PDB file of C-alpha atoms in Angstrom:
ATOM      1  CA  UNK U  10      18.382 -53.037 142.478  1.00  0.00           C
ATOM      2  CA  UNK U  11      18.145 -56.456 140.547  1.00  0.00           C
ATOM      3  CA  UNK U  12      14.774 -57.407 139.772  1.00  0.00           C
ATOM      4  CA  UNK U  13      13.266 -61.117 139.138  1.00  0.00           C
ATOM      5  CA  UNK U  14      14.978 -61.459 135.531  1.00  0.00           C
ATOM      6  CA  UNK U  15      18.317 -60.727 137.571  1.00  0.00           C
ATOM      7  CA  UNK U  16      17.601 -62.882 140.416  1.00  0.00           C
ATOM      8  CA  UNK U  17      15.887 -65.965 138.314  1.00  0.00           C
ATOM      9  CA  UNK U  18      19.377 -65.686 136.337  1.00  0.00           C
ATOM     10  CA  UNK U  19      21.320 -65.923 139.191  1.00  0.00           C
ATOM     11  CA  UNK U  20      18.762 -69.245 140.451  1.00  0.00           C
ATOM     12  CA  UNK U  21      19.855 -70.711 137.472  1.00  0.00           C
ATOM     13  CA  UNK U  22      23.678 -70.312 137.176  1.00  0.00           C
ATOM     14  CA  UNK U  23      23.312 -71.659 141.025  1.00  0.00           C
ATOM     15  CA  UNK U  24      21.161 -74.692 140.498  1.00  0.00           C
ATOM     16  CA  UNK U  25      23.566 -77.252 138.277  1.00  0.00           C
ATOM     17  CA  UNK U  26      26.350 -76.180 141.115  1.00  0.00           C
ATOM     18  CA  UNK U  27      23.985 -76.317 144.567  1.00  0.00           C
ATOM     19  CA  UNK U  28      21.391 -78.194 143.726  1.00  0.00           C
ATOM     20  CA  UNK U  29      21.767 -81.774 145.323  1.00  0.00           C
ATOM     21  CA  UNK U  30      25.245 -81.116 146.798  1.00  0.00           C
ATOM     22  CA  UNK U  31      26.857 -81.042 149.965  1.00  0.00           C
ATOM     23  CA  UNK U  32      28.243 -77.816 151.699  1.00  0.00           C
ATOM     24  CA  UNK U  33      32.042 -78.910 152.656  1.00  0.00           C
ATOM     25  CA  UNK U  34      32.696 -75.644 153.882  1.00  0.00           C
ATOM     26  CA  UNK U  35      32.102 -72.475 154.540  1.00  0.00           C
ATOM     27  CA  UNK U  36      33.724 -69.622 154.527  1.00  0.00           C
ATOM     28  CA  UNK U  37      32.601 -66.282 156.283  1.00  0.00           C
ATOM     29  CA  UNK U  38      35.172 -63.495 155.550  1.00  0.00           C
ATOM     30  CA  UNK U  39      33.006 -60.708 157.964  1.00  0.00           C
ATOM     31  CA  UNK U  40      30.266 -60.812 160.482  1.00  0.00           C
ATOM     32  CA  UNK U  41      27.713 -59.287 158.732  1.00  0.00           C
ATOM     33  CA  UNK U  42      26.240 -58.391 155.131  1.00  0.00           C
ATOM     34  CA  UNK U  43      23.376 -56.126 155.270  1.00  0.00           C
ATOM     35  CA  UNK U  44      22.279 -58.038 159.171  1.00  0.00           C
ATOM     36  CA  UNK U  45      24.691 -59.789 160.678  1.00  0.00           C
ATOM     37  CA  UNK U  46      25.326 -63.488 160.342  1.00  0.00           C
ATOM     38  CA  UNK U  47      24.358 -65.793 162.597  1.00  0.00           C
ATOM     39  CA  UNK U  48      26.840 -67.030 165.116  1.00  0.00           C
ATOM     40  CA  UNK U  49      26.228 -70.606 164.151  1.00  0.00           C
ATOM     41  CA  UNK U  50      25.677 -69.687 160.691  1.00  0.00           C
ATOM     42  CA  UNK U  51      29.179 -72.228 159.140  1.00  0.00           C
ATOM     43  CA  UNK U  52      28.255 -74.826 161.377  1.00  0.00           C
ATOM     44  CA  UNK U  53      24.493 -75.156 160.557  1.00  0.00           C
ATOM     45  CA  UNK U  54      24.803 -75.089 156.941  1.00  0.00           C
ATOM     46  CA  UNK U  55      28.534 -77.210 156.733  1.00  0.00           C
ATOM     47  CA  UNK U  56      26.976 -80.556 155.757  1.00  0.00           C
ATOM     48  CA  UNK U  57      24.046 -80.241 154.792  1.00  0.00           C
ATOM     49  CA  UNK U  58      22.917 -81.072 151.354  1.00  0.00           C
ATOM     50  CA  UNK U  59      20.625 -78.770 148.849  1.00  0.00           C
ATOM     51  CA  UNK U  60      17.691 -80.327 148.475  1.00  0.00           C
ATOM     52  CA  UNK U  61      16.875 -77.304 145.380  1.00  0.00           C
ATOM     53  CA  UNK U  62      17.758 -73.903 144.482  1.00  0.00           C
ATOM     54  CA  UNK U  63      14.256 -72.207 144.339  1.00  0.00           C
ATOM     55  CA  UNK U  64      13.425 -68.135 144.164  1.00  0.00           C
ATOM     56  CA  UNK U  65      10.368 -66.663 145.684  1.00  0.00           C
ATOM     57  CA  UNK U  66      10.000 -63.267 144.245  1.00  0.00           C
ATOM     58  CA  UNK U  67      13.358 -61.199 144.306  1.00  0.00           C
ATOM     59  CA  UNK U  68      14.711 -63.975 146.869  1.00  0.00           C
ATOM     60  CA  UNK U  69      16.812 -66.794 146.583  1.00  0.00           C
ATOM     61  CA  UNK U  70      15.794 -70.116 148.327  1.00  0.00           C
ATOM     62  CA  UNK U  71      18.059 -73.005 149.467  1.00  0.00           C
ATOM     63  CA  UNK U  72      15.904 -75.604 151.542  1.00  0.00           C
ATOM     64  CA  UNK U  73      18.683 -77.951 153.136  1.00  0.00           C
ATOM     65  CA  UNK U  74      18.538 -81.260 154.373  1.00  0.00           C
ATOM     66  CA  UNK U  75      18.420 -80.242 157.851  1.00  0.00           C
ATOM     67  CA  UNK U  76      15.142 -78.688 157.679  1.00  0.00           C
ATOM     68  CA  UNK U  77      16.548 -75.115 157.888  1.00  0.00           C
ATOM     69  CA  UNK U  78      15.987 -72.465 154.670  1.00  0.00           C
ATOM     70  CA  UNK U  79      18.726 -70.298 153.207  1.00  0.00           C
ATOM     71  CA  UNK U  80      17.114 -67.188 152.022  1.00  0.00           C
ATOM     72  CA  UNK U  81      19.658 -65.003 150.031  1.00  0.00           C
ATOM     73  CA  UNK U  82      18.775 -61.750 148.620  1.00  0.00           C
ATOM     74  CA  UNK U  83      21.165 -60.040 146.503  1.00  0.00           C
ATOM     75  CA  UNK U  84      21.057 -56.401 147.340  1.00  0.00           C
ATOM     76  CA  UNK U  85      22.027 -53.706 145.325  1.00  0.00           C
ATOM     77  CA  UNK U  86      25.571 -55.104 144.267  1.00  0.00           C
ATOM     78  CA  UNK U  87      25.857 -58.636 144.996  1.00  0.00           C
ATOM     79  CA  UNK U  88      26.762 -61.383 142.879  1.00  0.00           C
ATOM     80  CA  UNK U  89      27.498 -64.858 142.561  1.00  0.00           C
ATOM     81  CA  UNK U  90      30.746 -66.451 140.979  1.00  0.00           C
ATOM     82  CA  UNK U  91      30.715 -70.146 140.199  1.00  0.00           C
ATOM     83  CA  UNK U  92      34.327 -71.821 139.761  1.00  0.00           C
ATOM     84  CA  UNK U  93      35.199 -75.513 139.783  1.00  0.00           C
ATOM     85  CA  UNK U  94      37.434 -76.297 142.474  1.00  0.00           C
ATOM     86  CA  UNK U  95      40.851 -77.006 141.756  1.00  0.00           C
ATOM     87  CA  UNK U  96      42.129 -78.344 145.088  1.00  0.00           C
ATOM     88  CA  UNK U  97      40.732 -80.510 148.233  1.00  0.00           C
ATOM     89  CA  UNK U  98      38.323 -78.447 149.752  1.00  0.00           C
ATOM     90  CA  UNK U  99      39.139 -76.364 152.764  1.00  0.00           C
ATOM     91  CA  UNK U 100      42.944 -75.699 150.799  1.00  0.00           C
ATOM     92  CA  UNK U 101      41.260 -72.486 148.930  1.00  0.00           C
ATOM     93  CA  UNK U 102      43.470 -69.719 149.442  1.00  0.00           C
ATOM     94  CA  UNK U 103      41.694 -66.909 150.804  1.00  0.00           C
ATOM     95  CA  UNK U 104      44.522 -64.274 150.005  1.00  0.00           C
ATOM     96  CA  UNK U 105      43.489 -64.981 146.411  1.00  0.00           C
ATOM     97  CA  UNK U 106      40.214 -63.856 146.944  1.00  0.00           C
ATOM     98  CA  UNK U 107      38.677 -60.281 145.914  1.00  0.00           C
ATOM     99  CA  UNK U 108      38.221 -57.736 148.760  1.00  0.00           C
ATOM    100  CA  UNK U 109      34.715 -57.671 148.230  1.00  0.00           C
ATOM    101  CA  UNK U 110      34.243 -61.778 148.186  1.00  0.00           C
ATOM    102  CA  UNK U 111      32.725 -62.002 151.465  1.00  0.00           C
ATOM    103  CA  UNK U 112      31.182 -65.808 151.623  1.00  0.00           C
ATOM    104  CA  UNK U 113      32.090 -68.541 149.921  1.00  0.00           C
ATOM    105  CA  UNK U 114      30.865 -72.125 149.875  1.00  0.00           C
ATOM    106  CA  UNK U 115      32.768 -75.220 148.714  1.00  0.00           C
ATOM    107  CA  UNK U 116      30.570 -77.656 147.650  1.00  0.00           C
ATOM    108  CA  UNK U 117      30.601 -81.501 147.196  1.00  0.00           C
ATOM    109  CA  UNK U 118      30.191 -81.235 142.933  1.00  0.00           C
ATOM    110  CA  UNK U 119      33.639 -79.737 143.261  1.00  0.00           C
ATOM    111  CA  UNK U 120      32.527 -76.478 142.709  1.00  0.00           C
ATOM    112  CA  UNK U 121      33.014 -73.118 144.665  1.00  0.00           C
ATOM    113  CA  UNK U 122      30.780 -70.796 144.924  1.00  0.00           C
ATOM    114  CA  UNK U 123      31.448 -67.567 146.008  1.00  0.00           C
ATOM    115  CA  UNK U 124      29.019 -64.231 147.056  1.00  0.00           C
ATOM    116  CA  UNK U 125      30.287 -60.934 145.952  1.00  0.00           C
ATOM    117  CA  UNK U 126      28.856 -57.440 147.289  1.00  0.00           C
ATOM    118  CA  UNK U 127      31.132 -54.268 147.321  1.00  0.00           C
ATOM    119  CA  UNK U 128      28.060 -52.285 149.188  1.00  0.00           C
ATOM    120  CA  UNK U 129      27.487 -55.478 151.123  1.00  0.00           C
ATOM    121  CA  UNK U 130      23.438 -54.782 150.777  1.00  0.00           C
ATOM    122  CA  UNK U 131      22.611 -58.137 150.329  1.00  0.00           C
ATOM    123  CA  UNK U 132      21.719 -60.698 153.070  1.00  0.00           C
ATOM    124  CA  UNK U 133      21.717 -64.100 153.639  1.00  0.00           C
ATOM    125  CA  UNK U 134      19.818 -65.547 156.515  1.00  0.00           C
ATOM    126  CA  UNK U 135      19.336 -69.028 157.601  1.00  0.00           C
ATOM    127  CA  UNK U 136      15.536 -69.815 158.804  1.00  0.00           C
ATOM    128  CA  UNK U 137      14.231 -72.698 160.618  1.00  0.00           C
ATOM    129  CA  UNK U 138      10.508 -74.260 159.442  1.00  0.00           C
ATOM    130  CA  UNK U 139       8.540 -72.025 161.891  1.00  0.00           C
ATOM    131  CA  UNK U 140      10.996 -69.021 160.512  1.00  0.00           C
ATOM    132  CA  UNK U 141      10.123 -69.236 157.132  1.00  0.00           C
ATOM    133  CA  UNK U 142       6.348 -69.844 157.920  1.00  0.00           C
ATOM    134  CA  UNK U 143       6.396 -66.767 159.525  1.00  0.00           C
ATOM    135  CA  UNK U 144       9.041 -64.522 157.835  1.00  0.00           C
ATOM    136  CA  UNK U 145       8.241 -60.744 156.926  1.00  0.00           C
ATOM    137  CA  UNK U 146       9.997 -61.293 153.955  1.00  0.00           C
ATOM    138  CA  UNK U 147       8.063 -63.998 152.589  1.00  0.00           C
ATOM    139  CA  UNK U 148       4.134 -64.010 154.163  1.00  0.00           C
ATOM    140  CA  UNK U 149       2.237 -61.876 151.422  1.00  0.00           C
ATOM    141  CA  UNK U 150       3.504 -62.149 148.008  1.00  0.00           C
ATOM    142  CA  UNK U 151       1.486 -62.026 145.497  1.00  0.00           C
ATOM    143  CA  UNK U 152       1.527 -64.893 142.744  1.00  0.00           C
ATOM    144  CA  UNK U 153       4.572 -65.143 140.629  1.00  0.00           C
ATOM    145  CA  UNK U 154       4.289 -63.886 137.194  1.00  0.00           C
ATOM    146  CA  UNK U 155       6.047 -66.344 135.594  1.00  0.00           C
ATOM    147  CA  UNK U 156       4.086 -68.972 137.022  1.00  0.00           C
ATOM    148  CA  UNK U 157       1.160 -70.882 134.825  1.00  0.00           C
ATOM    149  CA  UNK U 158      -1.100 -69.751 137.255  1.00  0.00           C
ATOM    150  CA  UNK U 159      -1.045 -65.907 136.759  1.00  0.00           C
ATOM    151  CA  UNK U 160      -3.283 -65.129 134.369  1.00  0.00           C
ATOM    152  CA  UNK U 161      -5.326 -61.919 133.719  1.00  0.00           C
ATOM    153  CA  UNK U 162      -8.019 -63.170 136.163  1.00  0.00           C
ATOM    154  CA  UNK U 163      -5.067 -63.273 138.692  1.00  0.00           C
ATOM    155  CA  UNK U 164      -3.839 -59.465 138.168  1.00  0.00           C
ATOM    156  CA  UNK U 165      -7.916 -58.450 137.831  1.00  0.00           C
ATOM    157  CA  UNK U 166      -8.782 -59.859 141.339  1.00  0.00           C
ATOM    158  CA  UNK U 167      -5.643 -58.411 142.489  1.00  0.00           C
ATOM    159  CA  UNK U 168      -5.921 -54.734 141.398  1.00  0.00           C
ATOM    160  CA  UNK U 169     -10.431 -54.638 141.687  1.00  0.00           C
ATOM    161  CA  UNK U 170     -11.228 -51.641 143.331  1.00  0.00           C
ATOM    162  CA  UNK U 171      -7.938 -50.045 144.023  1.00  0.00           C
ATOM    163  CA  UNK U 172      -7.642 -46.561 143.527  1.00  0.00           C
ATOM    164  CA  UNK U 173      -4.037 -46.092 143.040  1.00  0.00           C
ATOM    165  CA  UNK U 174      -2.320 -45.880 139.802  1.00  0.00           C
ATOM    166  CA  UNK U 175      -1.524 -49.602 137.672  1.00  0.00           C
ATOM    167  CA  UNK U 176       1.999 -48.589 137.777  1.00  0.00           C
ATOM    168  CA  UNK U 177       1.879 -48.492 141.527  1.00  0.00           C
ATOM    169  CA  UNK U 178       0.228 -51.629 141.911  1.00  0.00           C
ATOM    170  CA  UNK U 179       2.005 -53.501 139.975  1.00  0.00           C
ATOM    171  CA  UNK U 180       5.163 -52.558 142.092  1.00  0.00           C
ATOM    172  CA  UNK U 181       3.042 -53.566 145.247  1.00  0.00           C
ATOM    173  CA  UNK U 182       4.691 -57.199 145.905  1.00  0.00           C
ATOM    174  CA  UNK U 183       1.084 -58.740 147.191  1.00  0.00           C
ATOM    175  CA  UNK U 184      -0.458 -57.755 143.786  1.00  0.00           C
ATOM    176  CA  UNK U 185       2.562 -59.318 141.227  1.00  0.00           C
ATOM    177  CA  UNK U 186       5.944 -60.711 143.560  1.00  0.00           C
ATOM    178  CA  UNK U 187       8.987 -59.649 142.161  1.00  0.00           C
ATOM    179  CA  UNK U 188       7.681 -57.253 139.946  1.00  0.00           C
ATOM    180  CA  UNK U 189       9.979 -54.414 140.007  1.00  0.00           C
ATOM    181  CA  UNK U 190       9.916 -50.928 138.424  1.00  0.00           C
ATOM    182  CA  UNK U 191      12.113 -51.340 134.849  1.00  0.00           C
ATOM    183  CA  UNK U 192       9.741 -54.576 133.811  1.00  0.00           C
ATOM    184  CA  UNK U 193       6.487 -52.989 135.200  1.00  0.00           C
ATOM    185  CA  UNK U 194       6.985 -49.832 132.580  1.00  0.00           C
ATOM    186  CA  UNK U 195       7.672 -52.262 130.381  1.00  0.00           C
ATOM    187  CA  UNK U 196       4.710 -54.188 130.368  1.00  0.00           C
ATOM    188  CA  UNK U 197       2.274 -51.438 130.290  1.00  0.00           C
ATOM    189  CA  UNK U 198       4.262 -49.801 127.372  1.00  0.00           C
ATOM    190  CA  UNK U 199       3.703 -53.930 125.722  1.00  0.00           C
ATOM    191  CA  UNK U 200       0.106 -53.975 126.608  1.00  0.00           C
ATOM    192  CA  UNK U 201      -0.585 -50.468 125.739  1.00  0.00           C
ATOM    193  CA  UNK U 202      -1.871 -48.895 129.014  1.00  0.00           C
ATOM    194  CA  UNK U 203      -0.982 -46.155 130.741  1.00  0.00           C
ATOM    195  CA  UNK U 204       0.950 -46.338 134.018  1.00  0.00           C
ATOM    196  CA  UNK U 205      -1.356 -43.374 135.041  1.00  0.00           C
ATOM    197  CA  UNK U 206      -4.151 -44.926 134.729  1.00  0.00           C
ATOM    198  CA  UNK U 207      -6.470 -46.486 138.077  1.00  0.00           C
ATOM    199  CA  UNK U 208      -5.684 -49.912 138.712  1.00  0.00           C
ATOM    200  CA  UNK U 209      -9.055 -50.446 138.998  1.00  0.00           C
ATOM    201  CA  UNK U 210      -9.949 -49.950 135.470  1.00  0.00           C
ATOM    202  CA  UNK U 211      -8.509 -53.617 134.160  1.00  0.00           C
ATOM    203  CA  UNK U 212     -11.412 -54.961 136.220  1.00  0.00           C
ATOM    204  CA  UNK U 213     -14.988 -55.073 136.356  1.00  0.00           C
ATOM    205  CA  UNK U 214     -16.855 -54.203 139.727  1.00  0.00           C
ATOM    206  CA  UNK U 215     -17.184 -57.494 140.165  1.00  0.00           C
ATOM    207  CA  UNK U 216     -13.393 -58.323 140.361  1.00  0.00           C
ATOM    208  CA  UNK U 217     -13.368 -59.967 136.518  1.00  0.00           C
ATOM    209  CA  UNK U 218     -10.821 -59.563 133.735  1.00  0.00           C
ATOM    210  CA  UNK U 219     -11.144 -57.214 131.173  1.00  0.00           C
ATOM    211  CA  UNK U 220      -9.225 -57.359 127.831  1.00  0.00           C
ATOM    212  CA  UNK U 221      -6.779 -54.795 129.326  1.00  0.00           C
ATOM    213  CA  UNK U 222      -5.968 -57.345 132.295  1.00  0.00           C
ATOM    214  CA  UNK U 223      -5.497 -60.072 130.106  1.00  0.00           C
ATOM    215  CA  UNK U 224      -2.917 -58.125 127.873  1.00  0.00           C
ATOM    216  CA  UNK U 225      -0.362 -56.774 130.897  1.00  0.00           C
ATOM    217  CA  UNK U 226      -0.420 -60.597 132.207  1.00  0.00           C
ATOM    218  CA  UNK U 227       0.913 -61.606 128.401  1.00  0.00           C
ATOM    219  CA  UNK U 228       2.928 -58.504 128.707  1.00  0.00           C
ATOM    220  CA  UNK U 229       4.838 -59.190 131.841  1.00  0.00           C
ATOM    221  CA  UNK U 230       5.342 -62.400 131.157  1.00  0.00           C
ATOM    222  CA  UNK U 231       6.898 -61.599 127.641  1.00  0.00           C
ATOM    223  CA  UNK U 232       9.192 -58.713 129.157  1.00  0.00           C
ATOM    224  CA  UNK U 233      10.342 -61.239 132.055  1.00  0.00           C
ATOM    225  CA  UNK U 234      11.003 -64.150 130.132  1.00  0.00           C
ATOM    226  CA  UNK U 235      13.097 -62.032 127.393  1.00  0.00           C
ATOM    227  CA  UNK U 236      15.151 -60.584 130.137  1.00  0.00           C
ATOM    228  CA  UNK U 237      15.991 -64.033 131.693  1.00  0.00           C
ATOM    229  CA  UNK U 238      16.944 -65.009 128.685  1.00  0.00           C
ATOM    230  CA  UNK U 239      19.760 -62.898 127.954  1.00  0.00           C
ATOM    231  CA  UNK U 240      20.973 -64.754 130.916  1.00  0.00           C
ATOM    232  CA  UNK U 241      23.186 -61.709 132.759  1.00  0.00           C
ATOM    233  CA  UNK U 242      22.734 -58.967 134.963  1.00  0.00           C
ATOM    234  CA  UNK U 243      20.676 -55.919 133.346  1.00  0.00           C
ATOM    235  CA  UNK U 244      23.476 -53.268 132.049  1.00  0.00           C
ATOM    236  CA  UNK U 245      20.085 -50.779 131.643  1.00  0.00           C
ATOM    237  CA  UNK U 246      21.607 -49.782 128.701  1.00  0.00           C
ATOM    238  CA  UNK U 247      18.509 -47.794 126.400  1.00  0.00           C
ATOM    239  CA  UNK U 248      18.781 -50.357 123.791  1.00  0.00           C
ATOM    240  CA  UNK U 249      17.619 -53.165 125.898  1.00  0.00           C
ATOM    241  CA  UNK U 250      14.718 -51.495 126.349  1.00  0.00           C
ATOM    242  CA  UNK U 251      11.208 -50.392 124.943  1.00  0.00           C
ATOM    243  CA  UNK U 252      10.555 -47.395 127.001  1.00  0.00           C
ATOM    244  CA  UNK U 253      13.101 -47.266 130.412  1.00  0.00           C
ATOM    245  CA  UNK U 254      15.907 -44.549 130.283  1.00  0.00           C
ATOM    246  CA  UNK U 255      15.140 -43.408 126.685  1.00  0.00           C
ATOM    247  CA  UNK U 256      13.296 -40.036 127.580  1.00  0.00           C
ATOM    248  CA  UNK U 257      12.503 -38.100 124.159  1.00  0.00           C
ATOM    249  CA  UNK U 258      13.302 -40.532 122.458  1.00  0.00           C
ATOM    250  CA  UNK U 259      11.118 -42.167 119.602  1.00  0.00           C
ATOM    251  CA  UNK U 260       8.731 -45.036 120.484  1.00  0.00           C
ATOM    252  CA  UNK U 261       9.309 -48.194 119.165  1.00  0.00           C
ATOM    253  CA  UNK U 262       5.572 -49.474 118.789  1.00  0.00           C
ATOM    254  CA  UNK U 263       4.647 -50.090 115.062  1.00  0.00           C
ATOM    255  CA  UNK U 264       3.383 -47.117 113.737  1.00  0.00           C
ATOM    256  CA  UNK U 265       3.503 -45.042 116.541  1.00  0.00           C
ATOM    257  CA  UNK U 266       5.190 -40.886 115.894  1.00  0.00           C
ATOM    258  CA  UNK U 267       4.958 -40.568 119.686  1.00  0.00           C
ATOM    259  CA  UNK U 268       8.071 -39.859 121.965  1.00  0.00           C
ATOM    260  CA  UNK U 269       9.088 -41.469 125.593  1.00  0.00           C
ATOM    261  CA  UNK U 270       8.012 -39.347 128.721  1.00  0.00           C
ATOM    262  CA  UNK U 271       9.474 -39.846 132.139  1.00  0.00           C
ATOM    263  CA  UNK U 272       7.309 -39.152 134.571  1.00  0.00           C
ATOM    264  CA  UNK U 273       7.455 -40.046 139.374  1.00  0.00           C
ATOM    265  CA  UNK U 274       5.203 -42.221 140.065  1.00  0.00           C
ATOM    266  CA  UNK U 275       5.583 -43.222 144.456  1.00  0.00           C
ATOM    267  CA  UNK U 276       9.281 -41.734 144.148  1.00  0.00           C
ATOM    268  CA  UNK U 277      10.547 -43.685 141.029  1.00  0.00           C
ATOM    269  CA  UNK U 278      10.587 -43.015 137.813  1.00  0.00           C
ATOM    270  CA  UNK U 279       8.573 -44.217 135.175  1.00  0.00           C
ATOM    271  CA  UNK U 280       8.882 -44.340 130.699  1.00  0.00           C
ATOM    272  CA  UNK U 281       6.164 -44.251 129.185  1.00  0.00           C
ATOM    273  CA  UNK U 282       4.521 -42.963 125.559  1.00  0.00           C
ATOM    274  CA  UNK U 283       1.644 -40.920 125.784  1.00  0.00           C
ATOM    275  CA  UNK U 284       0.602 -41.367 122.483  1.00  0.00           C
ATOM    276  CA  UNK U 285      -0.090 -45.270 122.364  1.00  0.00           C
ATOM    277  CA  UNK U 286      -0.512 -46.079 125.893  1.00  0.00           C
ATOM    278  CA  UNK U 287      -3.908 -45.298 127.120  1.00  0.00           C
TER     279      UNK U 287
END
């Protein structure tokens, strides 16, 4: 599933392409994704203009000039392709499209843009300003980590007095939004702490920061802004990474003889070294 680094990427290949221009058409090539469109889903969104490309967590968001919200998540498999047009719009050729190209939007910078999903898990839903108020999806996310705001005082308040592992808090979207589970072992393995340990512990009774709070904010800010840096979709190759996939391996902090364990943690699985990270 593509986490924030994968969906921030994504935000930014979009924005020079959306961002300001005007939806000339669109094309639907099936009813649904992982819900089924609208049935005025083309004719709402043909002519309006993109007022930004924005992400909230692991979503994408298009406010339009109409008022109305595109909210685009990409699922498990989908992808965005960004091509400048090389005919009049509405003269694309659809019998030169992939199989799994299933919408495609031809904007007014002259470029097409084009959602790809061979599982067809992602979604794309078009809210009014009462529906994105008021949308599951969106009420109760936590701050966003790569925001200035988040800060170790942030994550301190947000984890005080819960009893449930810090791995398994940080994966809890109202406690870090878009947080998912490759970056979270990251971070701990950066800061040092165990994903074992009670989430409660970076915090004093009173809900304040201590040194262990402030080092996982650094940390997951470090491990997310390396990762949407490399500017692509994550391969989870070992190589890119400190601790994820590399069971038995070696650890990679300085000085450190200890190896990578994999332990479940809430049904996923989680890297870790049990030598350094306390």
């Amino acid at each position: 599933m593509p986490e924030l680094p994968e969906v921030e990427a994504t935000r930014r290949l979009l924005d020079p392409a959306m961002r300001h221009a005007r939806f000339e058409r669109v094309l639907l090539r099936r009813a649904n994704l992982r819900r089924a469109f609208a049935a005025d889903f083309a004719d709402r969104v043909t002519g309006a203009t993109v007022l930004e490309v924005g992400r909230r967590a692991k979503h994408l968001l298009l406010p339009l000039s109409t008022g109305d919200t595109l909210l685009m998540h990409l699922g498990m498999t989908g992808d965005f392709r960004v091509e400048h047009r090389g005919r009049p719009a509405g003269e694309l050729d659809p019998a030169a499209l992939d199989p799994h190209d299933h919408v495609v939007f031809e904007m007014s910078s002259g470029c097409v843009v084009t959602f790809n999903d061979p599982r067809r898990f992602g979604a794309m839903d078009l809210l009014t300003p009462a529906e994105r108020a008021s949308h599951p999806t969106l009420t109760g996310l936590g701050p966003e980590p790569l925001a200035r705001t988040f800060t170790g005082t942030t994550l301190a308040r947000a984890c005080a007095g819960k009893r449930t592992s810090l791995k398994v808090a940080l994966l809890d979207q109202c406690v870090v939004a878009g947080l998912g589970n490759i970056y979270a072992a990251e971070a701990l393995h950066l800061a040092g702490l165990s994903p074992r340990r009670l989430a409660s512990t970076i915090a004093t009774p009173g809900g304040a920061a201590r040194p262990s709070a402030e080092r996982l904010a650094v940390a997951i800010k470090a491990v997310l802004r390396r990762a949407v840096a490399r500017q692509t979709r994550a391969s989870y190759r070992s190589d890119e990474f400190r601790v994820y996939d590399r069971e038995g391996e070696p650890c990679l902090t300085p000085g450190c003889r200890g190896r990578i364990t994999r332990v479940v943690q809430a049904g996923r699985s989680t890297f870790y070294c049990r030598a350094c990270q306390h």
